[in-house]
Short mmCIF file of C-alpha atoms in Angstrom, two decimals:
data_model
loop_
_atom_site.label_atom_id
_atom_site.label_comp_id
_atom_site.label_asym_id
_atom_site.label_seq_id
_atom_site.Cartn_x
_atom_site.Cartn_y
_atom_site.Cartn_z
CA MET A 1 -0.69 4.07 28.54
CA ASN A 2 3.95 4.45 28.43
CA ILE A 3 5.69 6.45 25.71
CA ASP A 4 6.86 3.05 24.37
CA ASP A 5 3.93 1.78 23.57
CA VAL A 6 2.62 4.40 21.54
CA VAL A 7 5.79 4.12 19.78
CA THR A 8 4.71 0.44 18.67
CA ILE A 9 1.45 0.85 17.71
CA THR A 10 3.16 3.38 15.50
CA ARG A 11 6.04 0.92 14.51
CA GLU A 12 3.91 -1.66 13.92
CA ALA A 13 1.17 1.11 11.85
CA LEU A 14 3.66 1.62 9.67
CA TYR A 15 5.29 -1.01 9.30
CA VAL A 16 1.47 -2.14 7.65
CA ILE A 17 0.72 0.45 5.31
CA CYS A 18 4.44 -0.29 3.69
CA ILE A 19 3.60 -4.07 3.71
CA THR A 20 0.26 -3.13 1.79
CA ALA A 21 0.45 0.05 -0.04
CA ALA A 22 4.56 -1.71 -2.10
CA PRO A 23 2.58 -3.74 -4.43
CA VAL A 24 0.88 -1.36 -5.98
CA LEU A 25 3.06 1.29 -5.66
CA LEU A 26 5.50 -1.55 -7.67
CA VAL A 27 3.82 -1.85 -10.14
CA SER A 28 2.84 2.20 -11.41
CA LEU A 29 5.75 2.32 -10.82
CA ILE A 30 6.85 0.00 -13.15
CA VAL A 31 4.30 0.43 -15.76
CA GLY A 32 5.49 4.12 -15.72
CA LEU A 33 8.38 2.70 -16.63
CA ILE A 34 7.66 0.31 -19.51
CA VAL A 35 5.23 3.65 -20.82
CA SER A 36 8.11 6.74 -20.96
CA ILE A 37 10.64 3.96 -22.41
CA PHE A 38 8.44 2.30 -24.64
CA GLN A 39 7.34 7.40 -25.47
CA THR A 40 10.93 7.28 -25.68
CA VAL A 41 11.58 5.20 -28.25
CA THR A 42 8.69 6.22 -30.37
CA SER A 43 7.96 10.00 -29.97
CA ILE A 44 4.87 9.85 -28.79
CA GLN A 45 4.47 12.90 -25.31
CA GLU A 46 0.89 12.30 -24.64
CA GLN A 47 -0.10 12.99 -21.40
CA THR A 48 -2.95 11.22 -21.05
CA LEU A 49 -1.01 7.48 -22.18
CA THR A 50 1.05 7.48 -19.03
CA PHE A 51 -3.06 8.01 -17.70
CA VAL A 52 -4.11 4.49 -18.78
CA PRO A 53 -2.04 2.56 -18.63
CA LYS A 54 -1.11 2.97 -15.01
CA VAL A 55 -4.81 2.87 -14.37
CA LEU A 56 -5.68 -0.90 -15.81
CA ALA A 57 -2.13 -1.79 -13.87
CA ILE A 58 -3.34 -0.85 -10.44
CA PHE A 59 -7.38 -1.49 -11.16
CA ALA A 60 -5.96 -5.39 -12.20
CA THR A 61 -3.40 -5.24 -9.06
CA LEU A 62 -5.60 -4.71 -6.44
CA ILE A 63 -8.16 -7.65 -7.88
CA ILE A 64 -5.42 -9.91 -7.66
CA LEU A 65 -4.16 -8.49 -4.57
CA GLY A 66 -6.79 -7.20 -2.92
CA HIS A 67 -7.88 -9.65 -0.61
CA TRP A 68 -4.45 -10.33 1.53
CA MET A 69 -4.67 -6.65 2.17
CA LEU A 70 -7.76 -6.38 3.08
CA ASN A 71 -6.30 -8.86 6.02
CA ASN A 72 -2.96 -7.91 6.51
CA MET A 73 -5.09 -4.37 7.84
CA ALA A 74 -7.54 -6.14 9.39
CA GLU A 75 -5.29 -8.31 11.34
CA TYR A 76 -3.41 -5.12 12.46
CA MET A 77 -6.73 -3.56 12.75
CA VAL A 78 -7.80 -6.81 15.22
CA LYS A 79 -4.32 -7.20 17.57
CA LEU A 80 -5.09 -3.07 17.67
CA TRP A 81 -8.78 -3.84 19.30
CA SER A 82 -8.12 -7.11 21.78
CA ASP A 83 -4.43 -5.48 22.80
CA PHE A 84 -7.12 -1.97 23.64
CA SER A 85 -7.37 -2.98 27.18
CA VAL A 86 -3.83 -3.36 27.67
CA TYR A 87 -3.25 -0.01 25.93
CA ILE A 88 -6.30 2.03 28.64
CA ARG A 89 -4.67 1.92 31.73
#
């Protein structure tokens, strides 16, 4: 295993992490922005108001996209393990 293999594995792992985490992060960002706009318009400055909608939105996102996220990570792990003989040389 040389440095090019390590760089390739690292690059692919970071790509899988970014693609897998993106939907949850985007939903959290959008919900946080909507709640912040609502707080600004209504002058409600309750700290816990942002927490509950974000948790519910993230939970819903994980229910809807969880299968795809797990498949994405599992495919990467299968690829890593199938190339294991190449890496131990």
